[in-house]
Every structure is written in C-alpha cells, then in structure tokens.
C-alpha positions as a printed Julia matrix, in Angstrom:
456×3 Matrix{Float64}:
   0.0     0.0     0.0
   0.39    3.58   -0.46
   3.02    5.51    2.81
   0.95    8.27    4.03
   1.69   11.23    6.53
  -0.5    10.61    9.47
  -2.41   13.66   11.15
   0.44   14.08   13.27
   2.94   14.34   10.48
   1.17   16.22    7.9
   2.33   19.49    6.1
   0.62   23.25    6.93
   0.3    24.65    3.63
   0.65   28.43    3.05
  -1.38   30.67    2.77
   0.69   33.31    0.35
   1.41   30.6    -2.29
   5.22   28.46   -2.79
   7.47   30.94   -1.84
   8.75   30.99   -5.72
   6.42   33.87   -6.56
   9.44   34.73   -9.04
   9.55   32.07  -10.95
   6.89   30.44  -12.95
   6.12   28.13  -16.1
   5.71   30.51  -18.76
   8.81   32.39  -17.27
  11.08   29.43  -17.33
  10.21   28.26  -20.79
  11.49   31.38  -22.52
  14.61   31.71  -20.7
  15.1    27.82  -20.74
  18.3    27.21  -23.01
  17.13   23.93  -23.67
  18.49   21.73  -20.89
  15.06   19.88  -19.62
  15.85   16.35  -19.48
  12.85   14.05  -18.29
  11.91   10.48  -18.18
   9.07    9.88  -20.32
   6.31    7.24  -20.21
   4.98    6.39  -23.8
   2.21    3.86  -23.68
   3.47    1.28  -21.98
   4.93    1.83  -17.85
   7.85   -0.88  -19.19
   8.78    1.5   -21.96
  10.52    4.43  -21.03
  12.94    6.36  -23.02
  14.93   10.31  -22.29
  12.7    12.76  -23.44
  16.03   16.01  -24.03
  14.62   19.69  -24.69
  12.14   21.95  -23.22
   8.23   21.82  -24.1
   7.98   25.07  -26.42
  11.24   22.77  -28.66
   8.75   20.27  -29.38
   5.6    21.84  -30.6
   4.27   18.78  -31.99
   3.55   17.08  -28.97
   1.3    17.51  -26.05
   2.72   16.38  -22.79
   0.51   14.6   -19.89
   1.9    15.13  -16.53
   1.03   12.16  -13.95
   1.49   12.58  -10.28
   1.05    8.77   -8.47
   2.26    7.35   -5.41
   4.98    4.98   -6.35
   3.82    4.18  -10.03
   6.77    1.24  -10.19
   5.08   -0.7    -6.54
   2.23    0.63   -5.22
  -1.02   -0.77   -6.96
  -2.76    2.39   -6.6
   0.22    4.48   -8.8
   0.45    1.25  -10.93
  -2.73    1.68  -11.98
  -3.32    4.92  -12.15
   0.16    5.43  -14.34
  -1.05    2.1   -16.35
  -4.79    3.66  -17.21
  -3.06    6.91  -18.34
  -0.94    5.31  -20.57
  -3.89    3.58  -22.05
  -5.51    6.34  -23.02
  -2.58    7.63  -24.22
  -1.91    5.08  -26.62
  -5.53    5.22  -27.71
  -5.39    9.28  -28.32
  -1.92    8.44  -30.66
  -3.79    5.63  -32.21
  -6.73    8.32  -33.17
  -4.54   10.8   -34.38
  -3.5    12.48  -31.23
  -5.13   15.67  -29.9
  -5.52   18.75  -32.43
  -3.22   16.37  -34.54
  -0.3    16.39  -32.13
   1.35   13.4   -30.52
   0.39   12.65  -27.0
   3.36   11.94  -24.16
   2.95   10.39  -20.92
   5.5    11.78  -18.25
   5.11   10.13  -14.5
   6.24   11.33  -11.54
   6.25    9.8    -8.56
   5.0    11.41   -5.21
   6.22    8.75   -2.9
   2.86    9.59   -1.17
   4.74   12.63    0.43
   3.64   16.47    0.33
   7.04   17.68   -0.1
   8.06   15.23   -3.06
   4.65   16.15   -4.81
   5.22   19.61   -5.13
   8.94   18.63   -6.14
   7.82   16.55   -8.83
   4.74   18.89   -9.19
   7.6    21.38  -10.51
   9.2    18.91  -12.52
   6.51   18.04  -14.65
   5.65   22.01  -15.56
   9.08   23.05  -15.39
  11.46   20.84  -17.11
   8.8    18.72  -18.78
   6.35   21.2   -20.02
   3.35   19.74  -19.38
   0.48   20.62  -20.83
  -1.79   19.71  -18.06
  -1.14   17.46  -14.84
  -3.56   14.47  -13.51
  -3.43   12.6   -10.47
  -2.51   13.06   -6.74
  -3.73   10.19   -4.4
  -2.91   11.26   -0.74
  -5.2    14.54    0.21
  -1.88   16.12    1.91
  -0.34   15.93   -1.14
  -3.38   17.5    -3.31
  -3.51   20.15   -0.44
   0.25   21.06   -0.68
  -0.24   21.55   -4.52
  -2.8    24.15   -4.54
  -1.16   26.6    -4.45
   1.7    25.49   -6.9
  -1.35   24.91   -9.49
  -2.5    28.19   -8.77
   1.27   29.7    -9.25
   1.67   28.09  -12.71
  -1.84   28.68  -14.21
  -1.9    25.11  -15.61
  -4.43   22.75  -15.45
  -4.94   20.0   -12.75
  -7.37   17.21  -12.82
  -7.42   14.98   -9.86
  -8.27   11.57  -10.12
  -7.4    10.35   -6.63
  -7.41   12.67   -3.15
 -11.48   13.19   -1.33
  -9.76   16.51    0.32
 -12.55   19.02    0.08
  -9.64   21.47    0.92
  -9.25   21.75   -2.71
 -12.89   22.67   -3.83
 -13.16   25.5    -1.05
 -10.04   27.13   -2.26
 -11.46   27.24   -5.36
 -14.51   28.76   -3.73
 -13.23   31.0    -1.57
 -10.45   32.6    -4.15
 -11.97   31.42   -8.02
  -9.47   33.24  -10.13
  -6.43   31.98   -8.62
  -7.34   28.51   -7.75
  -9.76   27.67  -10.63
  -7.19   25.46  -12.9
  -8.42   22.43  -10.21
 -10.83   20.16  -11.16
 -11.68   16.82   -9.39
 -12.49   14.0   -11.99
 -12.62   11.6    -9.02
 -13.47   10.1    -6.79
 -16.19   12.14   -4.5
 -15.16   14.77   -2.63
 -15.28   13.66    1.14
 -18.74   15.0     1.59
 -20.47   13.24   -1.23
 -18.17    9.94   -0.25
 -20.26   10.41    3.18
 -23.28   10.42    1.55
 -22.85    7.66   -0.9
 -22.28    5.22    2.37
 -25.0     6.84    4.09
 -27.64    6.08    0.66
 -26.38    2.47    0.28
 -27.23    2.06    3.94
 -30.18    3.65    3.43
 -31.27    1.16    0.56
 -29.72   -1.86    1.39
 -29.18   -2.15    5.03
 -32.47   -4.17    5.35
 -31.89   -6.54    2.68
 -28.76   -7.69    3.7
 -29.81   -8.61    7.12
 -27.74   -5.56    8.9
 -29.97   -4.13   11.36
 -26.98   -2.98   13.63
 -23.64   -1.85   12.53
 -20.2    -0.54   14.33
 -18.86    2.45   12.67
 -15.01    1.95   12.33
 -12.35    4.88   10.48
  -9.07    5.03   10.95
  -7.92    8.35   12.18
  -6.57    9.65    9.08
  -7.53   13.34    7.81
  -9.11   11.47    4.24
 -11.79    9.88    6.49
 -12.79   13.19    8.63
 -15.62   14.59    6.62
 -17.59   11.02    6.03
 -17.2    10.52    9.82
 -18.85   13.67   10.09
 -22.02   12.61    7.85
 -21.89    9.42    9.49
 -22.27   11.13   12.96
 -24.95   13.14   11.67
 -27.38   10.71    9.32
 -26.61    7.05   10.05
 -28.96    7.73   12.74
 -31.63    8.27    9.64
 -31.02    5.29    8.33
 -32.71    2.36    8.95
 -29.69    0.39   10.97
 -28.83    1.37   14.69
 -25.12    2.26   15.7
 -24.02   -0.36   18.13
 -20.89    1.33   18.55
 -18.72    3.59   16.88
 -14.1     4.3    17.11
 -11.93    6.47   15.34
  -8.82    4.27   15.6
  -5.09    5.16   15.32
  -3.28    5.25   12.18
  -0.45    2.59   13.86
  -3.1    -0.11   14.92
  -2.43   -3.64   13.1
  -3.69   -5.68   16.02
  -8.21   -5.16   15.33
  -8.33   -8.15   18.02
  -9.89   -5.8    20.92
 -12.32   -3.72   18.79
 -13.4    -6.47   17.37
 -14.22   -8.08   20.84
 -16.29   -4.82   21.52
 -17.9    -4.96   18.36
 -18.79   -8.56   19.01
 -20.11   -7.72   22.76
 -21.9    -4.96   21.5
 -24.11   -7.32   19.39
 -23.37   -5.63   15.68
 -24.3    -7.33   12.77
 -21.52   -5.49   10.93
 -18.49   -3.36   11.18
 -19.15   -0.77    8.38
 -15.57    0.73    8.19
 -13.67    3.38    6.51
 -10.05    2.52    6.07
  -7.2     2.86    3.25
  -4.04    2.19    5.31
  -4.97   -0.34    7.56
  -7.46   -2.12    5.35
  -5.78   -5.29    5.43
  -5.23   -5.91    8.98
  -8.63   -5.41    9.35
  -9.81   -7.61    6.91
  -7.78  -10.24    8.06
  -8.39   -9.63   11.6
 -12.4   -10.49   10.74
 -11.73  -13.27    8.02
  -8.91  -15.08    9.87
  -8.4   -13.39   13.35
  -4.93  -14.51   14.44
  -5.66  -16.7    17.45
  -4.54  -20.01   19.48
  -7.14  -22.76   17.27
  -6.13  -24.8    15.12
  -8.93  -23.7    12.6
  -9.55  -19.98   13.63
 -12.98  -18.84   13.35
 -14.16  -15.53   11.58
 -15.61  -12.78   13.52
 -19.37  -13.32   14.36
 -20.64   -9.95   12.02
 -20.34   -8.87    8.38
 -17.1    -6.59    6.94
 -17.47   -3.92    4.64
 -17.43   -0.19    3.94
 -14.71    2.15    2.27
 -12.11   -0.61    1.99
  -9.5     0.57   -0.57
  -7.48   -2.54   -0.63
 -10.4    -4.24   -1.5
 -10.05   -2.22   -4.88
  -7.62   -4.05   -5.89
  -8.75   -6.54   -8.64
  -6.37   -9.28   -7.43
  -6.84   -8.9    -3.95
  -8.2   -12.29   -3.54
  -5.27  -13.93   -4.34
  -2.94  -11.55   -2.59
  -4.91  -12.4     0.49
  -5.59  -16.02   -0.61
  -9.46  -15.52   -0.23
  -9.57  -14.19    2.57
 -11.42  -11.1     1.53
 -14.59  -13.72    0.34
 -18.31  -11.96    1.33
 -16.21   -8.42    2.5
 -18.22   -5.91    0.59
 -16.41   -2.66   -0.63
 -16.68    1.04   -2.57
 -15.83    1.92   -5.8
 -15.9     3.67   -9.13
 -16.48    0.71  -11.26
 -15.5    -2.72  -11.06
 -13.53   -5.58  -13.83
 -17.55   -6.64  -14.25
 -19.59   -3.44  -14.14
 -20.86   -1.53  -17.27
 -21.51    2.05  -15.76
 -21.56    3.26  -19.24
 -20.77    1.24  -22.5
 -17.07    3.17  -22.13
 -16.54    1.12  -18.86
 -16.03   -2.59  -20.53
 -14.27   -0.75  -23.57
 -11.71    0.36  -21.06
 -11.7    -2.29  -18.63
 -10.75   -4.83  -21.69
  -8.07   -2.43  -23.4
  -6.31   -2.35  -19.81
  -6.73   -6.4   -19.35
  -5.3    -6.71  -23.28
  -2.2    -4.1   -22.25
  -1.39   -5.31  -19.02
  -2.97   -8.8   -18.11
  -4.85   -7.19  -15.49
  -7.7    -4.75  -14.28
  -7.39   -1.77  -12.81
  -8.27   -0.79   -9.7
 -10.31    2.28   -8.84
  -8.25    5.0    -8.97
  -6.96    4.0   -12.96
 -10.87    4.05  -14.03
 -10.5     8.15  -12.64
  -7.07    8.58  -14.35
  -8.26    7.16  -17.53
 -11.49    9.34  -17.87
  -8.99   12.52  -17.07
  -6.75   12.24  -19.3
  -9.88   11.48  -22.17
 -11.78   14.56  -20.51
  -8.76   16.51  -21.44
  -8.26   15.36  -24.9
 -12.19   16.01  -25.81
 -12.07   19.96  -24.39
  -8.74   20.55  -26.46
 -10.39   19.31  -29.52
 -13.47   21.19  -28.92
 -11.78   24.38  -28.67
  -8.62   23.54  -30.54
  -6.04   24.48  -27.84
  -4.47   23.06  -24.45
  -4.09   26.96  -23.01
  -6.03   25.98  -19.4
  -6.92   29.42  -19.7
  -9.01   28.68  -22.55
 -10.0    25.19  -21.12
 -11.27   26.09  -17.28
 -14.79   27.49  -19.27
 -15.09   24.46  -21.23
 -14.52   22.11  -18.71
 -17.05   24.2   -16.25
 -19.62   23.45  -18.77
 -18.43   20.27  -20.03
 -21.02   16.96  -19.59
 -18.71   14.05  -20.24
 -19.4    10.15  -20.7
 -16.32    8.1   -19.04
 -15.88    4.84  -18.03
 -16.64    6.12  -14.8
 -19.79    7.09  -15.41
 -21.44   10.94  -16.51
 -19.27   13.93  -15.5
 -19.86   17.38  -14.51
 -18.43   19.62  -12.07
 -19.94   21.9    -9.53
 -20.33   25.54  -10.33
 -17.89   27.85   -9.06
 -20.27   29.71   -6.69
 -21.17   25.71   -5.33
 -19.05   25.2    -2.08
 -17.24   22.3    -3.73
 -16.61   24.39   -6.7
 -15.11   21.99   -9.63
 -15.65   18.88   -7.52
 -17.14   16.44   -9.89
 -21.18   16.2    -9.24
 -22.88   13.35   -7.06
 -26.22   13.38   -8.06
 -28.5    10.79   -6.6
 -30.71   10.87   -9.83
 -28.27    9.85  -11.85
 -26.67    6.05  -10.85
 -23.75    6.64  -13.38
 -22.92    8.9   -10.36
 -22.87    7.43   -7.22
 -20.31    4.49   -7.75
 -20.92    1.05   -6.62
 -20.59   -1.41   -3.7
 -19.3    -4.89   -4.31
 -18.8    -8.23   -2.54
 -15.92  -10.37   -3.05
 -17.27  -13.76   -4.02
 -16.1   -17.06   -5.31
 -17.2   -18.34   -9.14
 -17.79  -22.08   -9.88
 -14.03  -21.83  -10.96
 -13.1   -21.14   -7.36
 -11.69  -17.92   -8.74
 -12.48  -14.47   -6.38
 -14.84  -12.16   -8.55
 -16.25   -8.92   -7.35
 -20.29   -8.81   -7.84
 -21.43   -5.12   -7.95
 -24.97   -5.33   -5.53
 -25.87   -1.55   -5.48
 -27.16    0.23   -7.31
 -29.34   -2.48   -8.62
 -29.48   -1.02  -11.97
 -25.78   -1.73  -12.37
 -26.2    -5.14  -10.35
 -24.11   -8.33  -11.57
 -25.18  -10.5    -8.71
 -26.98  -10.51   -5.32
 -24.75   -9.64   -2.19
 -24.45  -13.25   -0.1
 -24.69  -13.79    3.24
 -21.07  -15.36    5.01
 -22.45  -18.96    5.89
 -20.91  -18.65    9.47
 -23.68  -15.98    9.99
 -26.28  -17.89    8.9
C-alpha cells in the first residue's frame, strides 16, 4: 500500500502561495536554453525512453503530466500510471489531440507532500506539461494548490477526497480555478454515498446494527462527520462507533467490543490499515487450530479491497467483504466502462483498480475539451470544462459551479446512478476464482450480495 503522513505528520500549507512567486512556467520556458531532461512514459509503464529539450522545442507534442504514489510498486500508482498510458496510446492511435502526438510523463510522489510539489515542478518546469492528472494522498493535493494556482496550468485529480481543494477554489476562483476533481467524490459526497447504500440496502442484507469503524486519518474526517450526523436516519442502529489510530495492526480488541456490543456489521472506513482489518475479521490470528471468523459482516470504504487481485494476494480471505468503488472488472456504468476495462486487461494482463478508471477518464476529458476548442491553453479550457457533460468509463461527468461550495468537484447526483459508484462483494465463481459482484445500485447489479455462511 500507499506511505501516508498521518495527522500528526502532515504538512501546513501556506497561505501566500510556494514561496517561488518569481519564478513560474511561462517564465522558465522562454529563458530555458534547452536543458530539460525528463523520463518519459509512452504507452506502456515498461517502456521508457529520455525525453532532451524543453516543451515550447517540441511543438508537436502535447505532454501529460502524472502525479502517483509509487507508479513502479504501489497498486494504486500502478494503476493509475497504467490507465493513463492507455488512453494515451488510444489518443496516438486516433490521431492524437488537435493532430499532435500525445506523451505520458510520471512522476512519482512517494505519497509525500514535499516530493509532490517537487515533482509537481518537474513536470511544468522541465517537462512542459500541458496539463497534470493525479494526486492520491489529500496532503499531497492540499500542498499543490497553491503550486497549481502559481503556474496557471491545469490539474485534474483523479485520486485525493480533500474538500480542501474545492473550497479554495470557492473561496479565491481566479487563482485557484485550474483544479478540477475527476474523481473520486469529494469527502462529503463519499459520506453520503455510504450513508444512501445504507439507506437502501441495510435491510436486505440482514444488517440491522452496525459498528462504525475509520481510521484516524484526515481522508476519512468529513464522512465521519455525515456518518455522525445521518446514520442515525437510516434504517440500521449504531451499536458502537471508534476512530482508531493510524499505527493499529492488532483489530483483536475492537473487534471483541464490536462482538459484545451485538453488531451485525463493522461498516468501516479505512485505506491504510485495510488489510489488517480484513484479516483480523476473516482469519483473526488466534490459538485454534482452525480460527474462526468474527461473528458480524465486513465492509465499507475498503480501498485494498479495490484491488482486482486482492483475492489472491490475500488467498481468499477477503470472500463476502463488501467494498466502494468507481467501477469494477464486471460493471458496465456506461458502454465506455467494458471498452476500457478490456483495453487495460489486453495491455497489461490485469484490471485496474479504482483510482486508474479516474485517471483514464482525465486524461480522455482533457483530450475532448482541447479538440473542442482547438487548444491546451487551461486558460481557454477552465470554461469548457465548467460546462463540459462528459461520458467516461466512470460514469457521466460534470463539475460543480464555481459559486457551489465544492466548486469543480465532480457532481454526485443521486438521480443519476452513473454517479454514485458502486458497492461490491468479493465472491467465489464455480471456478473457485475471487470475482467482485457489484450489488448496489441495482441497476448496475451483476449478482446478489451473499450472506457469510458462518452468519447464517
């Protein structure tokens, strides 16, 4: 997984911008002598060749800039790099954008504020990126903002919740308003979309009480918030609820309290501790020969569960968890989903996980407002894109207005299920191969959620 900055370690950002108020993209290209030398990423992550020469040398090419966490390891920078280059290859394939070659650069964030806004600069910089996608961690988005707003270039995210973002754009439109969230949810609407699954599915899959689990990471605030304030609308009670520390690997006491306190389910919220707690309810670590799993359901925000091969990395131990996501490997949120999902499989012998599906429909979003209006200048894009309605794999979107408080913050409408993701269960197929059924919304159904036969 992904190395965050707990709450304790994460970085204040400032207020009066990067502290390089001298020195900016458009200077540094027309004093640059030509001495830019990047690694480039064309197509393929196992393909990389030197890229020598600043951006305005090569006027026949338009440069992607990707920020991921550890695009080489990490399965959520793996994927995201691997879905950009996708649609990469398939922009080239179609004749580029406005007739110009498309590049891939990637740069990796190490999941760290300080080395995103280092490679942040590199990309603009040295690379001369046209536009830059990505960001995972929501310090790192944070401690960006204000290097966006320096450089006047356009930024899609396609991986950090942090409201943060949407209220500077808000609060100061003109100088922030080159951000613009493809996905996921801001951390509001991520609240919300737990809150309506509970809401409709709660009483068909048996959970009449749940405990409420996050780990105490900043990412998770806001849909603790909405949990605090409308589970209790829903039609479940809250046995118990825990904010947990960032360091715990050991679940074995909370989940003796959640057992004592008679839950039917732990409904969690966890990125960087998913595992142990999924393995801590599937398999709990104790002194029997055959261990038995916890006596309640598992599921919630579970990004490792994102992962398409997690069933073999945790050798099925994941079977009837239920998690959150953008799409899945057997979902059609729109007809673009399967043509994606199978161009990644056919490039990589895999699926992508969550984050990729966001990466991909950036990088496409990007390429259809620069050949509507014939130009990458993000001045000339940030209109477009305001008004834009775009079909993705990940489903229809639109962004906020800027006088909305989450200004630019792709839309979660509840009217529109090509909106509000989807929950899966991990199950096992007649092959005894781990597939993830999508169970809500129903309209985007591929099987029914199933009950874990100790519960029964």
């Amino acid at each position: 997984m992904s190395q965050y900055e707990p709450r304790g370690g994460e970085t204040d950002v400032p207020e009066n911008g990067t502290g390089r108020d001298d020195l900016n993209r458009r200077t540094l290209l027309k004093t640059a002598g030509g001495g830019a030398v990047g690694v480039s990423l064309a197509g393929c992550l196992d393909s990389y060749e030197t890229i020598a020469g600043s951006a305005d040398e090569d006027t026949e090419t338009v440069t992607i800039g990707l920020l991921a966490p550890e695009p080489e390891s990490d399965f959520v920078g793996h994927s995201m790099a691997r879905s950009a280059a996708v649609a990469v290859d398939e922009l080239n394939e179609a004749g580029g954008i406005n007739g110009q070659d498309v590049e891939l650069v990637v740069a990796d964030t190490n999941g760290s504020p300080l080395e995103a806004r280092r490679q942040y600069q590199r990309l603009v910089l040295e690379e001369g990126a046209d536009v830059t996608v990505g960001t995972f961690a929501s310090e790192a988005l944070a401690s960006l903002m204000d290097e966006i707003a320096e450089q006047e270039l356009l930024h899609l995210t396609t991986g950090s919740a942090t409201q943060f973002a949407s209220q500077r754009v808000h609060d100061a439109y003109d100088r922030y308003k080159y951000h613009f969230r493809v996905g996921p949810t801001n951390d509001v609407d991520l609240g919300r979309a737990q809150i309506n699954f509970m809401t409709e599915m709660a009483p068909e899959i048996g959970w009449e009480s749940i405990a409420v689990l996050a780990e105490d990471y900043s990412w998770a605030d806001q849909p603790w918030e909405i949990y605090q304030e409308q589970l209790k609308e829903t039609p479940v009670d809250v046995a118990m609820d825990k904010r947990y520390s960032p360091a715990t690997d050991d679940f074995t006491d909370i989940y003796d309290d959640v057992a004592e306190a008679g839950a039917d389910a732990v409904f969690i919220s966890a990125a960087h501790t998913g595992t142990d707690a999924l393995l801590d309810w599937s398999v709990p670590n104790r002194p029997t020969s055959q261990p038995t799993p916890q006596p309640f359901a598992f599921g919630g925000i579970h990004v490792p569960m994102q992962l398409p091969n997690y069933y073999e990395e945790t050798e099925g131990a994941c079977r009837y968890g239920i998690g959150y996501s953008a799409a899945t490997e057997r979902s059609e949120i729109t007809p673009k989903t399967q043509e994606f999902v199978q161009r990644y499989y056919e490039t990589n012998g895999s699926y992508p996980q969550d984050m990729g599906y966001y990466t991909y429909d950036a990088v496409k979003l990007f390429a259809e407002v620069a050949e509507l209006t014939g130009t990458t200048d993000s001045e000339s894009l940030v209109p477009v894109i305001e008004a834009e309605s775009f079909t993705g794999a990940t489903g229809n979107v639109e962004f906020y207005d800027t006088d909305h408080v989450h200004a630019h913050d792709r839309v979660y409408d509840e009217d529109d299920e090509t909106t509000v993701g989807v929950y899966f269960q991990w199950q096992q197929n007649d092959d005894g191969e781990g597939v993830r059924e999508v169970i809500w919304p129903e309209v985007h159904a591929t099987g029914e959620y199933i009950t874990p036969p100790w519960l029964e």
